[in-house]
XYZ file of C-alpha atoms in Angstrom:
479
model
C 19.953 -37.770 -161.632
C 16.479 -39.366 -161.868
C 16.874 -40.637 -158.242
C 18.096 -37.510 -157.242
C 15.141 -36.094 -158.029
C 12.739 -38.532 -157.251
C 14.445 -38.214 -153.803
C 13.473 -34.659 -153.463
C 10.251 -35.137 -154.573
C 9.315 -37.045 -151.922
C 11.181 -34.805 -149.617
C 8.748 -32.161 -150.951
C 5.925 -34.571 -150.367
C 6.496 -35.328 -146.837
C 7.245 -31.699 -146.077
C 3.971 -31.101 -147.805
C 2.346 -34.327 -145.609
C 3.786 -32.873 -142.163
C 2.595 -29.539 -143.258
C -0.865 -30.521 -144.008
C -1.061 -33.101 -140.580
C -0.065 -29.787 -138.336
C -2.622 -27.705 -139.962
C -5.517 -30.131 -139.621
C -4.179 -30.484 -136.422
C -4.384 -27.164 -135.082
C -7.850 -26.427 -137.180
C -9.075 -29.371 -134.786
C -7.434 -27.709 -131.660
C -9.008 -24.184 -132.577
C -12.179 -25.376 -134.178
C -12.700 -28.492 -131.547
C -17.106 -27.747 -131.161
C -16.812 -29.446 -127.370
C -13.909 -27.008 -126.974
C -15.437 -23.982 -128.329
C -18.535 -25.016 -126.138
C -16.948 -25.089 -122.584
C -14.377 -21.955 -123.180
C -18.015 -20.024 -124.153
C -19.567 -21.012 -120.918
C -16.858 -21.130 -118.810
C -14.340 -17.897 -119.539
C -17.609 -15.384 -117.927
C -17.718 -17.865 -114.788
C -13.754 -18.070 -114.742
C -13.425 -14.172 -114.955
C -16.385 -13.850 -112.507
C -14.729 -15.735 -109.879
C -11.383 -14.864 -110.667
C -11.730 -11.387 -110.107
C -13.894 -11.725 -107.546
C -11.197 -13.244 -105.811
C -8.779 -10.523 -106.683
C -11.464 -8.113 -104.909
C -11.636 -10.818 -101.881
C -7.776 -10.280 -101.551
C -7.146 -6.323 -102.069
C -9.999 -6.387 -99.180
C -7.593 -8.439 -97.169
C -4.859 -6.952 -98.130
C -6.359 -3.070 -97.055
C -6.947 -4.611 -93.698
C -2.922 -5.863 -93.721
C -2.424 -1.996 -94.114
C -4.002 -0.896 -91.323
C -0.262 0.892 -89.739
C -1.171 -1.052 -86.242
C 0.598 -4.213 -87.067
C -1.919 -5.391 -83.604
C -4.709 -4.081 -84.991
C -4.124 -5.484 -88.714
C -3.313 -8.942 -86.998
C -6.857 -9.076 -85.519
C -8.251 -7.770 -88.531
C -7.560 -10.368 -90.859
C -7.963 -12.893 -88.116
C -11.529 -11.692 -87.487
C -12.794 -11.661 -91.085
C -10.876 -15.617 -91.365
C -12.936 -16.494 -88.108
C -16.118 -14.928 -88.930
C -15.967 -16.406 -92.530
C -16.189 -19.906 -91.804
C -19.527 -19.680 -89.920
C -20.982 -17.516 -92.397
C -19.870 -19.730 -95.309
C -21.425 -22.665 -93.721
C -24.770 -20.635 -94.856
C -23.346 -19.912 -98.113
C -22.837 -23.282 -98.953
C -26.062 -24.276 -97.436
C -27.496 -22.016 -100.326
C -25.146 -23.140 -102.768
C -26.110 -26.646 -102.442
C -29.611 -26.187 -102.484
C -28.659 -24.235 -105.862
C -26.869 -27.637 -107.094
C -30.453 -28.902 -107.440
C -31.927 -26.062 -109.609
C -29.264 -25.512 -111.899
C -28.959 -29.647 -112.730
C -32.876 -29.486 -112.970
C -32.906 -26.168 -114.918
C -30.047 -27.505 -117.140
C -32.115 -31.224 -117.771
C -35.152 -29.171 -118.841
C -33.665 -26.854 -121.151
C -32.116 -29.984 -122.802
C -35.145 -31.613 -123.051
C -37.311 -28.732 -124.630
C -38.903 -28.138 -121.732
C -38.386 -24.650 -120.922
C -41.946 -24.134 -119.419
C -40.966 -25.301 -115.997
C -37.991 -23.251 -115.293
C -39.799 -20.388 -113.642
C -41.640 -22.658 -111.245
C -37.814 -24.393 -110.388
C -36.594 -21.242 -110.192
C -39.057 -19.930 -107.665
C -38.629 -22.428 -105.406
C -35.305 -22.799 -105.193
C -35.824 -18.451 -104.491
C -38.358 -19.130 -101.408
C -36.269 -22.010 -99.785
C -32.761 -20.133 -99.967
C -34.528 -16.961 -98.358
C -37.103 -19.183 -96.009
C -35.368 -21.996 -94.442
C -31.639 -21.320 -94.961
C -31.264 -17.323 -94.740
C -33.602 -15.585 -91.921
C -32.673 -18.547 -89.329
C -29.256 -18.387 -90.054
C -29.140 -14.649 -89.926
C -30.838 -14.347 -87.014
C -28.949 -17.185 -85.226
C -25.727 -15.201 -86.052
C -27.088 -11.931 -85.133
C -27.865 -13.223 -81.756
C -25.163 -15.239 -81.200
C -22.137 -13.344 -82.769
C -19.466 -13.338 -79.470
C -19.984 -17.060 -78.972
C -19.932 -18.004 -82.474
C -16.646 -16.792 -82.452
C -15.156 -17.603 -79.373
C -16.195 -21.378 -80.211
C -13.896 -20.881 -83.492
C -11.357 -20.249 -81.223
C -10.940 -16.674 -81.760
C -8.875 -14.613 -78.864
C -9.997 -11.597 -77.345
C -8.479 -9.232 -79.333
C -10.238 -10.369 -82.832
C -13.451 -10.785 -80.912
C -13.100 -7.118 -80.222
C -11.991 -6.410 -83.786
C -14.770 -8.482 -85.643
C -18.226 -8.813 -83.635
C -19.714 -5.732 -85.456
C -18.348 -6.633 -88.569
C -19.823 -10.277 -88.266
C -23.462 -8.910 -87.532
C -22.816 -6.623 -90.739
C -21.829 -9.730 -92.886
C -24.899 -11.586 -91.645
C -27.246 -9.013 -93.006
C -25.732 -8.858 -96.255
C -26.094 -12.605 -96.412
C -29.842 -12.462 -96.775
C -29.139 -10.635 -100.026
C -26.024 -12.811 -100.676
C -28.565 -15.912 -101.107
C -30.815 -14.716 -103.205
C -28.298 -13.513 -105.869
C -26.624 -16.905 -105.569
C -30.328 -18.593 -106.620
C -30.060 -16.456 -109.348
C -26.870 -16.942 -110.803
C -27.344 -20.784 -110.581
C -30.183 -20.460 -112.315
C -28.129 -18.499 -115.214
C -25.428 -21.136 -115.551
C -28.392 -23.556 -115.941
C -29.693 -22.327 -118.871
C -26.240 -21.356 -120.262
C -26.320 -17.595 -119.620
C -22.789 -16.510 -117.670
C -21.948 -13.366 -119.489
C -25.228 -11.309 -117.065
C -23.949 -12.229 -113.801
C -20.413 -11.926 -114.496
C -21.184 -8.304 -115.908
C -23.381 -7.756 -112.632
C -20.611 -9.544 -110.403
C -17.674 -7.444 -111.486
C -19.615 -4.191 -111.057
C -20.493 -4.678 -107.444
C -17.176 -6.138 -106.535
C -15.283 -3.005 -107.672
C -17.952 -1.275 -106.184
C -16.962 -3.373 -102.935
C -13.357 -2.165 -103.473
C -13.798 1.361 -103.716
C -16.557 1.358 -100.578
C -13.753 -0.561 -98.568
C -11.134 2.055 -99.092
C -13.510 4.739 -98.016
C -15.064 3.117 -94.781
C -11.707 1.336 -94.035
C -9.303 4.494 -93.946
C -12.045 6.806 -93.202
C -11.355 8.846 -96.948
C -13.772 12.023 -97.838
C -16.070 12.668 -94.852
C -16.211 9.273 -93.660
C -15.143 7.745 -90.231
C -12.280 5.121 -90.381
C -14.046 2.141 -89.701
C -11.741 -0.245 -90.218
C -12.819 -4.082 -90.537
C -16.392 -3.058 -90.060
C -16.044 -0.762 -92.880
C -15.375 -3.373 -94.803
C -18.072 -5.456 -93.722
C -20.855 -2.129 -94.477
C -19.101 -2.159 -97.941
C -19.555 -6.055 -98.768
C -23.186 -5.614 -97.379
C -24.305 -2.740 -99.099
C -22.749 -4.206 -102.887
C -24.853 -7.682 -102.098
C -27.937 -5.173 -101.980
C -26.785 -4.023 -105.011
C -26.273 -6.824 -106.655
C -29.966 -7.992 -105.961
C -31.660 -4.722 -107.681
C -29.787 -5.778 -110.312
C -30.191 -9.592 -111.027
C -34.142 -8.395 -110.216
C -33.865 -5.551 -112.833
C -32.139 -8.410 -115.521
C -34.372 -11.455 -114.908
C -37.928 -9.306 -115.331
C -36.674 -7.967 -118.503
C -38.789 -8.529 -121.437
C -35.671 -9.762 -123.512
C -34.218 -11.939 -121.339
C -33.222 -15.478 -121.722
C -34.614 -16.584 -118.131
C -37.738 -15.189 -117.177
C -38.903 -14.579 -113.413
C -42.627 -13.825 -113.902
C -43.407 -12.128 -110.881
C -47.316 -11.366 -111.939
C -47.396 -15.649 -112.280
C -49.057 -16.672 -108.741
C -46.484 -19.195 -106.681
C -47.836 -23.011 -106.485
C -46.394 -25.286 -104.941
C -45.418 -28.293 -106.905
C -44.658 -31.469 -105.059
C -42.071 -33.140 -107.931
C -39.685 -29.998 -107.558
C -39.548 -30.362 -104.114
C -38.833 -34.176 -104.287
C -36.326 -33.372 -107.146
C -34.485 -30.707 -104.961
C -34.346 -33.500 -102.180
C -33.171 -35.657 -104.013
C -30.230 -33.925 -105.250
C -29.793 -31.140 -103.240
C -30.024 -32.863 -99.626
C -26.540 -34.840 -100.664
C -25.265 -31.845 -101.725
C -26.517 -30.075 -98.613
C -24.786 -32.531 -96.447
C -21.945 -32.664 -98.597
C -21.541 -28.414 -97.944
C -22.049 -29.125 -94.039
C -19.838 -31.590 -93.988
C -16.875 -29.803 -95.420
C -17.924 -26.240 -93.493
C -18.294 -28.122 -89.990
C -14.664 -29.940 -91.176
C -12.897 -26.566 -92.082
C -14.225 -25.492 -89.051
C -12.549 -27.803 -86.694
C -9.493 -27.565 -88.884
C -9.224 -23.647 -87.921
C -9.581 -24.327 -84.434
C -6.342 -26.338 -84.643
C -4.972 -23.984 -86.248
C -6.136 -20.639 -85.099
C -4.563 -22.344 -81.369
C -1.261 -21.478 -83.079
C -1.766 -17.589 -82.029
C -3.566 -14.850 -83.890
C 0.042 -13.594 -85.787
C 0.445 -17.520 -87.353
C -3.190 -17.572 -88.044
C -3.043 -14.433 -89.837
C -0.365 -16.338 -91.609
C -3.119 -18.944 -92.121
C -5.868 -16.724 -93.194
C -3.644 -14.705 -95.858
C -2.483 -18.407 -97.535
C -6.318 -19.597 -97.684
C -7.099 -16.225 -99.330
C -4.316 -17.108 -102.079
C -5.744 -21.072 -102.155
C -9.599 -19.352 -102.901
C -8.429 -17.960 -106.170
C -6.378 -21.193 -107.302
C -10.061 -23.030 -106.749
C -11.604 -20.424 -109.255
C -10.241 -22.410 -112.607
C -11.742 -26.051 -111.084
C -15.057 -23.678 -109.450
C -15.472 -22.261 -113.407
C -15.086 -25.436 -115.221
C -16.618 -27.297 -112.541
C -19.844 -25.114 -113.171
C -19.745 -25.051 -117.134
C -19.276 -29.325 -116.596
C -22.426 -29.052 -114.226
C -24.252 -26.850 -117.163
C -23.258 -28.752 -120.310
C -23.439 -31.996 -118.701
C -27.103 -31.531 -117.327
C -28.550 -30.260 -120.906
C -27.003 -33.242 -122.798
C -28.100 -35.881 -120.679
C -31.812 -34.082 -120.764
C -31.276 -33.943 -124.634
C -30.465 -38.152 -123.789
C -26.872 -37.648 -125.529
C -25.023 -39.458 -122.929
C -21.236 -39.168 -125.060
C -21.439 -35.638 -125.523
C -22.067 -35.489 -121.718
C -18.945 -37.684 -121.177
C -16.965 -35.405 -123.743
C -18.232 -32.103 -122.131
C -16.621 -33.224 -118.719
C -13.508 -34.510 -120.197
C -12.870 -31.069 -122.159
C -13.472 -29.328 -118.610
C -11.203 -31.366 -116.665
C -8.364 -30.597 -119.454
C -8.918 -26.870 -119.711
C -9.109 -26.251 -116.084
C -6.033 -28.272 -115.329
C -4.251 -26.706 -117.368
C -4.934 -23.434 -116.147
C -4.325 -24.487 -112.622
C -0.776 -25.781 -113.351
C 0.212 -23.000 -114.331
C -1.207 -21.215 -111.116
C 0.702 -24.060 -109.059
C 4.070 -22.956 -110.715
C 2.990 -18.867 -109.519
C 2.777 -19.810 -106.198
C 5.581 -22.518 -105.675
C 8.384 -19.842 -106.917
C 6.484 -16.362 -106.641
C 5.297 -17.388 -102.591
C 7.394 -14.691 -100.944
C 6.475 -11.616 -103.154
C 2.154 -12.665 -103.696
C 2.625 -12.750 -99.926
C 4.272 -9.178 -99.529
C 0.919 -7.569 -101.049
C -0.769 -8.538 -97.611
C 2.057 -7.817 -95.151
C 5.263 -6.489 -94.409
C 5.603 -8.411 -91.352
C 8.344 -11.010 -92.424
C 6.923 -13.651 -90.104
C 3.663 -13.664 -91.673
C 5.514 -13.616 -95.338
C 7.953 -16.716 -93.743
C 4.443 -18.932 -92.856
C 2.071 -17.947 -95.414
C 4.767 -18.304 -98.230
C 5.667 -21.904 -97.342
C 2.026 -23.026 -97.038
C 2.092 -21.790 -101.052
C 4.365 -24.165 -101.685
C 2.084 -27.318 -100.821
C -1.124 -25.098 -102.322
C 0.823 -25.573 -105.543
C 1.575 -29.432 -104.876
C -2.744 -29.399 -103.815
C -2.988 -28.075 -107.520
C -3.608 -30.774 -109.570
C -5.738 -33.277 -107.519
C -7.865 -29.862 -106.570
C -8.662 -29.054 -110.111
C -9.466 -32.263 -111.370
C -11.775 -33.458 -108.579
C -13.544 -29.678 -108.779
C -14.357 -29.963 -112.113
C -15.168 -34.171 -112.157
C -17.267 -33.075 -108.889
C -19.078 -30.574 -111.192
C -19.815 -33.067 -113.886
C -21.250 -35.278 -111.172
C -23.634 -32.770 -109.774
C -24.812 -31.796 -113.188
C -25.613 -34.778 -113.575
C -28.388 -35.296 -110.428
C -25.031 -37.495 -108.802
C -24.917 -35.669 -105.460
C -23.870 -38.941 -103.279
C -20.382 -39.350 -104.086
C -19.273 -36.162 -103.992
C -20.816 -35.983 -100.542
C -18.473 -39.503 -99.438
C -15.488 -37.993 -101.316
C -15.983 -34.860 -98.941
C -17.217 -36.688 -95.474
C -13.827 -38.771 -95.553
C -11.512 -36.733 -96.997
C -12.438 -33.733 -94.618
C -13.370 -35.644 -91.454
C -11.132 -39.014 -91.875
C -8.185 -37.175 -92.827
C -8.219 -33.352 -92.891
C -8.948 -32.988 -89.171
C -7.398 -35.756 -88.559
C -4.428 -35.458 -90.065
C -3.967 -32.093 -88.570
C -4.694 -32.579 -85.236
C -1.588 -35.021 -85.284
C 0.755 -33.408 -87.045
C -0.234 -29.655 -85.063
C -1.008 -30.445 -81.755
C 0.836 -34.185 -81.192
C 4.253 -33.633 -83.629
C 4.164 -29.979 -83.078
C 4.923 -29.150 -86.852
C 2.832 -25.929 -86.648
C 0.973 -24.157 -89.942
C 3.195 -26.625 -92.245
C 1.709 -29.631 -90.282
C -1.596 -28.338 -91.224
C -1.342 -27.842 -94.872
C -0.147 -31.179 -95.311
C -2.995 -32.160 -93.932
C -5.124 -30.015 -96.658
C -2.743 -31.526 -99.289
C -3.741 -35.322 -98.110
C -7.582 -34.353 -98.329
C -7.509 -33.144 -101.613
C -6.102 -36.313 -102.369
C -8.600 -38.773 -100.886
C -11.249 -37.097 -102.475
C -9.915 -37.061 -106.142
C -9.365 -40.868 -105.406
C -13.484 -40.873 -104.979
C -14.664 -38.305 -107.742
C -12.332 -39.576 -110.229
C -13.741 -43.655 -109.868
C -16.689 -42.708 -109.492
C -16.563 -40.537 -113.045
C -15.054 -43.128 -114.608
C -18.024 -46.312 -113.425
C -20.238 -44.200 -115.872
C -23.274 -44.874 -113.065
C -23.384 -41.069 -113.267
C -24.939 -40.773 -116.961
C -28.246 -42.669 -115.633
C -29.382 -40.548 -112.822
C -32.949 -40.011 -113.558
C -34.932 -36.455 -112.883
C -38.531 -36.131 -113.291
């Protein structure tokens, strides 16, 4: 009897034990500081770009509408073709934003909040300066070339040349936000230009409709429309990051009454991280560039096929893009605060979260392909290509993800170079490549040439990830 009960006893205990273990557990899952840290940061950016993406897509998928299947067809082929040039700029800008926000983030770690507005300036004056005006103007000028070198036919040259010029006006606006925002994330602030973001996007959505279809007393304008639309919310967008920034009360202050000086160890800062970064954005543009030229020699229908699948593949990058830029954040103000582990555990957490996130976008796309399609098109073609090139977006998941967010670490960390060899060989020694082969020489077509994505993404999480783990990135030094 005595055993019997001694027996339950300690059946009671280890229930108790196992009880206990899972609670502590989960109180260290919920209640994880690094955790709570990077889902703060990085759920604004996440929803930012996320939805922003969703906006991207209904504005494709309004254009996949249009009830001339012809027409439609050279739609979406023209905004695919006159994307790539223009994002060449973008991430032009972007990169030269890598610089600020790691320097922003490294000051506000160190205490040194004094020399964010002179960062902060610069950065403005050089996105608007060197990278903007030139490249608006150049595309401006040069709009019918620009796009018959991409390849595109006469039909979407017809469809798109206005709508180009449009895009390139709105980019001048388009930069300066971007300086902006980076500048933000630096300091930790995502919730403003999410709220900002999200505002002009829908505002995006609703313009498109109404310039698109020609609804109220407006002309159907079709693509162009929606090229007026994006324009017009990027000037928007600027009154309002303005309006925020020059607000008594807020956290990163643009003193535009403070007279502009020049200040030589910015510049040399920004050169030294953002000119890898630079050439790391180039590098992948000019890449993607000659990979649509492959492809867009398929015929405007499969390219449409093309465009529609790389429209789905820019919202799966949002997850690694979000954590990539809370790693980039947290990362920078912990190694200015000389608290090299935390960095380390900031970038771990980011790469977990975000993978996780992207799996299960993977597992949407491999067995949901067919129906995400069928909100772009009804032509069954179309749904036939575009659907199977969702299949190997969901195998691209997981090395895509993790070498985003690792990428993001890196850059936050003043560690431009490797990203920029992950890029230059994954891009040029195997994306092109790759695809050339497999297109042109064993005639496999669009699957041929998402392979070929699927291999890149590969090679460069073989870089990112051994570089992360050699630890060389925590002593990167910024003055």
């Amino acid at each position: 009897m005595n055993d019997e009960k001694q027996s339950q006893n300690i059946d009671a205990d280890d229930k108790w034990n196992h009880e206990e273990r899972t609670r502590k557990s989960w109180d260290q899952l919920i209640k994880n500081p690094i955790r709570q840290d990077v889902v703060k940061l990085a759920w604004p950016i996440l929803i930012e770009l996320l939805l922003g993406s969703l906006f991207g897509m209904i504005d494709m998928m309004m254009l996949g509408w249009i009830a001339d299947k012809a027409l439609s067809a050279a739609s979406v082929a023209a905004v695919g073709i006159t994307n790539q040039p223009m994002f060449i700029g973008l991430s032009l800008a972007q990169a030269l934003n890598v610089g600020g926000t790691a320097m922003i983030a490294r000051y506000v770690g160190a205490k040194q909040p004094h020399k964010v507005d002179s960062v902060l300036k610069h950065v403005i004056l050089l996105n608007i300066f060197v990278l903007a005006i030139p490249l608006a103007t150049f595309g401006l000028v040069f709009t019918e070339e620009i796009m018959r070198f991409m390849g595109a036919e006469a039909d979407t040259i017809s469809a798109g040349s206005t709508y180009f010029k449009v895009i390139m006006v709105g980019y001048l606006f388009q930069s300066f936000n971007m300086s902006i925002t980076a500048a933000l994330r630096g300091i930790g602030e995502t919730k403003a230009p999410m709220r900002i973001n999200l505002r002009v996007n829908f505002l995006n959505v609703i313009g498109n409709a109404v310039l698109i279809y020609g609804l109220l007393f407006f002309p159907a304008l079709g693509v162009t429309g929606a090229g007026v639309s994006t324009a017009l919310s990027q000037v928007v967008a600027s009154v309002l990051m303005v309006r925020f920034v020059t607000r008594k009360d807020s956290p990163l202050k643009l003193d535009l009454r403070k007279k502009f000086k020049y200040n030589k160890i910015v510049i040399q800062n920004l050169i030294k991280v953002g000119v890898p970064a630079s050439l790391e954005s180039l590098a992948l543009r000019i890449g993607v560039m000659m990979f649509v030229r492959i492809v867009a020699s398929l015929g405007t229908v499969v390219y449409a096929s093309h465009q529609i699948a790389l429209s789905i593949l820019g919202l799966s990058f949002q997850p690694g893009q979000a954590f990539g830029i809370a790693a980039s954040s947290m990362v920078g103000r912990s190694l200015g605060a000389q608290n090299l582990k935390k960095a380390e555990l900031y970038a771990k957490e980011t790469r977990k979260i975000g993978s996780i996130i992207s799996t299960g976008m993977a597992l949407l796309f491999f067995f949901f392909g067919p129906q995400i399609v069928s909100l772009y098109t009804t032509d069954p073609v179309i749904i036939d290509n575009a659907s199977m090139a969702l299949k190997i977006i969901a195998v691209v998941q997981p090395f895509q993800s993790s070498q985003l967010i690792l990428a993001g670490a890196l850059r936050g960390a003043g560690d431009t170079f490797w990203p920029l060899v992950a890029t230059f060989i994954g891009v040029f020694g195997f994306r092109v490549v790759v695809a050339y082969l497999l297109v042109k020489v064993l005639g496999l077509g669009l699957m041929g040439a998402w392979i070929a994505v699927l291999i890149d993404q590969l090679i460069r999480w073989v870089f990112v990830y051994g570089r992360f783990r050699s630890n060389k990135w925590k002593y990167i030094r910024i003055r």
